[in-house]
Every structure is written in C-alpha cells, then in structure tokens.
Amino acid sequence: MSSDKLVKDLADKARIAARTLVAADYKTRRNALLAIADAIVANSAVIEAANNVDMTREKSGGMADSLLDRLHLTPERIAGIANGARKVAALPDPLNQVLRERTLENGLHLKQVTVPFGVVGMVYEARPNVTVDAAVILLASGNSALLRGSSSASESNAILVKVMREALSKTAISADVIQLVPSEDRESVRALLHARGSVDLVIPRGSANLIRMVVDESTVPTIETGAGVCHVYVDEFADLVKALPVTLNSKTNRPSVCNAAETLLVHENIAKNFLPAALVALDKAGVILH
C-alpha cells in the first residue's frame, strides 16, 4: 500500500470516528480522558518495557544523551503523563464557547463560536509523552488525532496508542479517533503533509528544523509552534525568595526539553541583589553561563 493511500485510509477512519466526538457532551469526552489516564497507570509496566526496547536500540545507535532523556519513560514520567490527562479532563469544555457576537445594522446577528477542526495530524520527534498529550488535548477539543512520531520511539508510541485505543473501546467514544501513522515509513510524513482534503490541520512539535520542514512543505494548513529559546524574566518587584528557585527549576528540572529556560533576563534595579545568588546557584547545578 502506498504511503498516500495509507494516510488517507487512516484519516478517513479518524473522520468517521470523529462523529462520536461531535455527538458527545463534555462529560462523555471527559470520561474518555479519565479512562485513558487510568489505563496508562494500569499498563505502566508494559509501557516501560516497550520504552526500554527503544532506549536500548537508540543507545546502541549512538543517540545523544539529551535525546535519550527525552525518549526515556520512567514510572514517574508515565504517572506524570496520566496526571496530565486528568488535568486536561478537569478543564472547562473548550467547545461551543461564544468568543464574541454582534448585531449588524441590517439586523443580522453574528456569533464567533468555538468548534473542532476535524482531523488533526501531529508530527513530532523522540518524545513519546507527546503521543498522549496530543491525543488527549485533541479529544478534549472534539478532534480526531493522526499521530506521526519518531521511529526512535516506535515501540513506545505503539504501546501508548494501543493502551489509549483499548481504553476508548470501553467508552462511548470510538477508538478510531486515535490513529498512529507508521514511523518506519519515511514517506508517511510527506503523505500526511500533502493530505489536503483528508487532514484538516497539521501541527509540528519538535526542533526548529522539523517545524520549518512541516511549514514549508505542507499543503495542509499548519499551526507553527515554538522551538524553544525560553526566557525567564525577573522583574524589579519580584519576590526574590521565590524567583531564585523558579529560575533554577526552569533550567535544571529537565534541561533536555524544549521548554527549559535558555535565557535569564533580570531588571537592572534588582540585578545587584539577585544575580550574585542566582549565578552561584546555577553554577553549583552545573549550568553553563555565557
């Protein structure tokens, strides 16, 4: 089967399944998200075992330590993924919200109301947690998910999608709202980006190179995400007792992820009081300062 046909078939299944999302109230969608969270916790050992296969393969292949850290799923991180799904489930319903409305001079009443996109493709790199994060956010907002992760996380992504689909099969939401595009086929990315008419939106998540490639090549509408370069700004009126641990955590909690701090900006009026302590703490934590 060609990559184009494969992606189209997956997208068609996702679109048909999306009808169960459109018909569902938010309580039903929320229950589906909670079912996913519970299933991830219940299958933590199986998920970790699959991730170990990816880790062993990529470590022997010379993957950089920073990328290995992004790939790695520990029991704590798996629990964190499930907790993230529960947090999304606790948010207000994003659909059918009136953002603004007005009546024209001719009496025509206009409303801007939030609705789903439809079938959303996600293209991302060696971060298996994105598989769940993306699926959960898309389901909560009434969209089907077409997931295309990195081949380096193939085993992890496959088991996570399997667990989520099995969880959905026990709810009122069709399991087909989550589809995994095979990562072993490099052409599948191109097929996904050119699936205009089958896929409504593509969102890249990863390096600047990945984002640029998706935005430049896609004939499907895209949402361009950031590639990092995150700043911490300490204002002159900041609580410096809180600012120091926040600054330290923003860089050292998980330095390999794209939202780790890379730039520290300090208001000139508190620089003399804050910077000496901050520089000592960052240096002690092994942070290289430029």
Coordinates of C-alpha atoms in Angstrom, one line a residue:
M1 CA 0.0 0.0 0.0
S2 CA 1.3 3.4 -0.9
S3 CA 2.0 6.0 1.8
D4 CA -0.6 8.3 0.3
K5 CA -3.3 5.6 0.5
L6 CA -2.3 4.6 4.0
V7 CA -2.6 8.1 5.3
K8 CA -5.9 8.7 3.5
D9 CA -7.3 5.4 4.9
L10 CA -6.2 6.4 8.5
A11 CA -7.6 9.9 8.1
D12 CA -10.9 8.5 6.7
K13 CA -11.3 6.2 9.7
A14 CA -10.5 9.1 12.0
R15 CA -13.0 11.4 10.3
I16 CA -15.8 8.8 10.6
A17 CA -14.9 8.2 14.3
A18 CA -15.0 11.9 14.9
R19 CA -18.7 11.8 14.7
T20 CA -18.8 10.2 18.1
L21 CA -16.9 13.2 19.4
V22 CA -19.2 15.7 17.8
A23 CA -22.2 13.9 19.2
A24 CA -20.7 13.6 22.7
D25 CA -21.3 16.1 25.5
Y26 CA -18.3 17.2 27.5
K27 CA -19.0 14.7 30.3
T28 CA -18.6 11.9 27.8
R29 CA -15.4 13.3 26.4
R30 CA -14.1 13.9 30.0
N31 CA -14.9 10.3 31.0
A32 CA -12.9 9.1 27.9
L33 CA -9.9 11.1 29.0
L34 CA -10.1 9.8 32.5
A35 CA -10.3 6.2 31.1
I36 CA -7.1 6.9 29.2
A37 CA -5.4 8.2 32.3
D38 CA -6.4 5.1 34.3
A39 CA -5.3 2.8 31.5
I40 CA -1.9 4.4 31.3
V41 CA -1.4 3.9 35.0
A42 CA -2.6 0.3 34.9
N43 CA -0.3 -0.5 32.0
S44 CA 2.7 1.3 33.3
A45 CA 5.0 -1.7 33.4
V46 CA 4.1 -2.7 29.8
I47 CA 4.7 0.9 28.6
E48 CA 8.1 1.0 30.4
A49 CA 9.1 -2.4 28.9
A50 CA 8.3 -1.1 25.4
N51 CA 10.2 2.1 26.1
N52 CA 13.2 0.1 27.2
V53 CA 13.3 -1.5 23.7
D54 CA 13.5 1.9 22.2
M55 CA 16.1 3.1 24.7
T56 CA 18.4 0.0 24.2
R57 CA 18.2 0.4 20.4
E58 CA 18.8 4.1 20.3
K59 CA 21.6 4.0 22.9
S60 CA 23.5 1.4 20.9
G61 CA 22.9 3.5 17.8
G62 CA 24.7 6.4 19.5
M63 CA 21.8 8.7 20.2
A64 CA 22.9 11.8 22.2
D65 CA 22.2 11.8 26.0
S66 CA 19.9 14.8 25.7
L67 CA 17.7 13.0 23.2
L68 CA 17.8 9.8 25.2
D69 CA 16.5 11.7 28.2
R70 CA 13.5 12.9 26.1
L71 CA 12.9 9.4 24.9
H72 CA 13.1 7.8 28.4
L73 CA 9.8 6.9 30.2
T74 CA 10.3 6.1 33.9
P75 CA 7.4 5.0 36.1
E76 CA 7.3 8.6 37.5
R77 CA 7.1 10.1 34.0
I78 CA 4.4 7.6 33.0
A79 CA 2.4 8.6 36.0
G80 CA 3.0 12.2 35.1
I81 CA 1.6 11.6 31.6
A82 CA -1.6 10.1 33.2
N83 CA -1.8 13.0 35.6
G84 CA -1.5 15.4 32.6
A85 CA -4.5 13.7 31.0
R86 CA -6.5 14.2 34.2
K87 CA -5.6 17.9 34.3
V88 CA -6.9 18.3 30.7
A89 CA -10.1 16.5 31.8
A90 CA -10.6 19.0 34.6
L91 CA -10.5 22.0 32.2
P92 CA -13.7 23.7 31.1
D93 CA -15.3 22.5 27.8
P94 CA -13.5 24.3 25.0
L95 CA -16.3 23.7 22.5
N96 CA -19.4 25.8 21.8
Q97 CA -18.0 28.8 23.6
V98 CA -19.1 32.2 22.2
L99 CA -16.0 34.2 21.8
R100 CA -17.8 37.3 20.6
E101 CA -21.0 38.4 19.0
R102 CA -22.7 41.4 17.5
T103 CA -25.7 42.5 15.6
L104 CA -25.2 44.3 12.2
E105 CA -27.2 47.3 11.1
N106 CA -29.4 45.1 8.9
G107 CA -30.4 43.0 12.0
L108 CA -28.2 40.0 11.2
H109 CA -26.8 38.6 14.4
L110 CA -23.2 37.2 14.2
K111 CA -21.5 34.8 16.7
Q112 CA -18.0 33.5 16.8
V113 CA -18.2 30.1 18.4
T114 CA -15.5 27.5 19.1
V115 CA -15.8 24.3 17.1
P116 CA -13.4 21.4 16.3
F117 CA -11.0 21.4 13.4
G118 CA -11.8 17.8 12.5
V119 CA -8.8 15.5 11.7
V120 CA -5.6 16.9 13.1
G121 CA -2.2 15.5 12.2
M122 CA 0.7 15.7 14.8
V123 CA 4.3 15.4 13.6
Y124 CA 6.8 15.1 16.4
E125 CA 10.2 13.7 17.4
A126 CA 11.5 11.4 20.1
R127 CA 9.1 12.5 22.8
P128 CA 6.6 9.6 23.4
N129 CA 4.8 11.6 26.0
V130 CA 3.6 13.8 23.1
T131 CA 1.7 10.8 21.8
V132 CA -0.6 11.0 24.8
D133 CA -0.5 14.8 25.4
A134 CA -1.6 15.5 21.8
A135 CA -4.3 12.8 21.7
V136 CA -5.8 13.9 25.0
I137 CA -5.9 17.6 24.0
L138 CA -7.3 16.9 20.6
L139 CA -10.0 14.6 22.0
A140 CA -11.0 17.1 24.7
S141 CA -11.5 19.7 21.9
G142 CA -13.5 17.3 19.7
N143 CA -10.8 16.5 17.2
S144 CA -9.5 13.2 15.9
A145 CA -5.8 12.6 16.2
L146 CA -3.5 11.4 13.4
L147 CA -0.2 10.8 15.2
R148 CA 3.2 10.5 13.4
G149 CA 6.0 10.3 15.9
S150 CA 9.7 9.5 15.5
S151 CA 10.9 6.0 14.5
S152 CA 13.2 6.2 17.6
A153 CA 10.2 6.0 19.8
S154 CA 8.3 3.5 17.6
E155 CA 7.7 0.8 20.4
S156 CA 6.7 3.4 23.0
N157 CA 4.3 5.2 20.7
A158 CA 2.8 1.9 19.5
I159 CA 2.0 0.7 23.0
L160 CA 0.7 4.1 24.2
V161 CA -1.7 4.3 21.2
K162 CA -2.8 0.6 21.9
V163 CA -3.5 1.4 25.5
M164 CA -5.4 4.6 24.7
R165 CA -7.5 2.8 21.9
E166 CA -8.3 -0.1 24.3
A167 CA -9.4 2.4 26.9
L168 CA -11.6 4.3 24.4
S169 CA -13.2 1.0 23.3
K170 CA -14.9 0.8 26.7
T171 CA -16.4 4.3 26.4
A172 CA -18.9 6.0 24.1
I173 CA -16.1 7.4 22.0
S174 CA -14.8 5.4 19.1
A175 CA -11.2 4.1 19.4
D176 CA -10.6 5.2 15.8
V177 CA -10.4 8.8 16.9
I178 CA -6.8 8.0 17.6
Q179 CA -4.7 6.8 14.6
L180 CA -0.9 6.1 14.6
V181 CA 0.9 6.7 11.3
P182 CA 3.7 4.2 10.9
S183 CA 7.1 5.9 11.6
E184 CA 9.1 3.3 9.8
D185 CA 7.9 4.7 6.5
R186 CA 9.7 8.0 5.9
E187 CA 7.3 8.8 3.1
S188 CA 4.4 8.8 5.5
V189 CA 5.4 12.3 6.7
R190 CA 5.2 13.7 3.2
A191 CA 1.9 11.9 2.6
L192 CA 0.5 13.4 5.8
L193 CA 1.6 16.9 4.9
H194 CA 0.1 16.6 1.4
A195 CA -3.2 15.0 2.6
R196 CA -5.2 18.2 2.0
G197 CA -8.9 17.2 1.9
S198 CA -8.4 14.3 4.3
V199 CA -6.5 16.1 7.0
D200 CA -7.7 19.5 8.2
L201 CA -4.7 20.7 10.2
V202 CA -1.1 19.7 10.9
I203 CA 0.8 20.7 14.0
P204 CA 4.6 20.0 14.3
R205 CA 6.2 19.6 17.7
G206 CA 10.0 19.4 17.8
S207 CA 13.1 21.0 16.6
A208 CA 13.3 24.2 14.5
N209 CA 14.3 22.1 11.5
L210 CA 11.3 19.9 11.9
I211 CA 8.9 22.8 12.3
R212 CA 10.4 24.6 9.3
M213 CA 10.1 21.5 7.1
V214 CA 6.5 21.0 8.0
V215 CA 5.5 24.6 7.5
D216 CA 7.4 24.8 4.2
E217 CA 6.3 21.5 2.7
S218 CA 2.7 21.1 3.9
T219 CA -0.2 21.7 1.7
V220 CA -2.5 21.2 4.7
P221 CA -2.9 24.2 6.9
T222 CA -0.4 24.3 9.8
I223 CA 0.0 25.8 13.2
E224 CA 3.6 26.7 13.7
T225 CA 4.8 26.1 17.3
G226 CA 7.9 27.5 19.0
A227 CA 11.2 25.7 19.0
G228 CA 12.4 26.8 22.4
V229 CA 14.6 29.8 23.3
C230 CA 12.6 30.2 26.5
H231 CA 13.2 33.2 28.7
V232 CA 12.9 33.8 32.5
Y233 CA 12.4 37.4 33.4
V234 CA 12.8 38.6 37.0
D235 CA 11.1 41.9 37.4
E236 CA 12.2 44.6 39.9
F237 CA 9.1 43.9 42.0
A238 CA 9.5 40.1 42.0
D239 CA 9.7 38.1 45.3
L240 CA 13.4 37.2 45.1
V241 CA 12.9 34.4 47.6
K242 CA 10.6 32.7 45.1
A243 CA 12.4 33.9 42.0
L244 CA 15.7 32.0 42.7
P245 CA 14.1 28.5 42.9
V246 CA 11.8 29.3 40.0
T247 CA 14.9 30.3 37.9
L248 CA 16.8 27.2 39.0
N249 CA 13.9 24.8 38.3
S250 CA 13.1 26.3 34.9
K251 CA 16.6 25.3 33.7
T252 CA 17.5 22.2 35.7
N253 CA 14.3 20.2 36.1
R254 CA 14.6 18.7 32.7
P255 CA 17.3 20.6 30.6
S256 CA 16.7 18.4 27.5
V257 CA 13.1 19.5 26.9
C258 CA 12.2 22.4 24.6
N259 CA 10.6 24.5 27.3
A260 CA 13.7 24.5 29.5
A261 CA 15.0 28.1 30.1
E262 CA 17.8 29.3 27.9
T263 CA 17.9 33.0 28.7
L264 CA 17.7 34.8 32.1
L265 CA 16.6 38.4 32.0
V266 CA 16.9 40.5 35.2
H267 CA 15.6 44.0 35.7
E268 CA 18.5 46.4 36.2
N269 CA 17.1 47.7 39.5
I270 CA 17.4 44.3 41.3
A271 CA 20.4 42.9 39.3
K272 CA 22.9 43.6 42.1
N273 CA 20.7 41.8 44.7
F274 CA 19.6 38.9 42.6
L275 CA 22.3 38.0 40.1
P276 CA 25.1 37.0 42.5
A277 CA 23.0 34.4 44.3
A278 CA 21.5 33.2 41.0
L279 CA 24.8 32.8 39.4
V280 CA 26.2 30.8 42.4
A281 CA 23.1 28.5 42.4
L282 CA 23.2 28.0 38.6
D283 CA 26.9 27.3 38.6
K284 CA 26.5 24.8 41.5
A285 CA 23.8 23.0 39.5
G286 CA 26.2 22.6 36.6
V287 CA 24.6 25.2 34.3
I288 CA 27.0 26.9 31.9
L289 CA 26.6 30.6 31.8
H290 CA 27.5 32.9 28.9

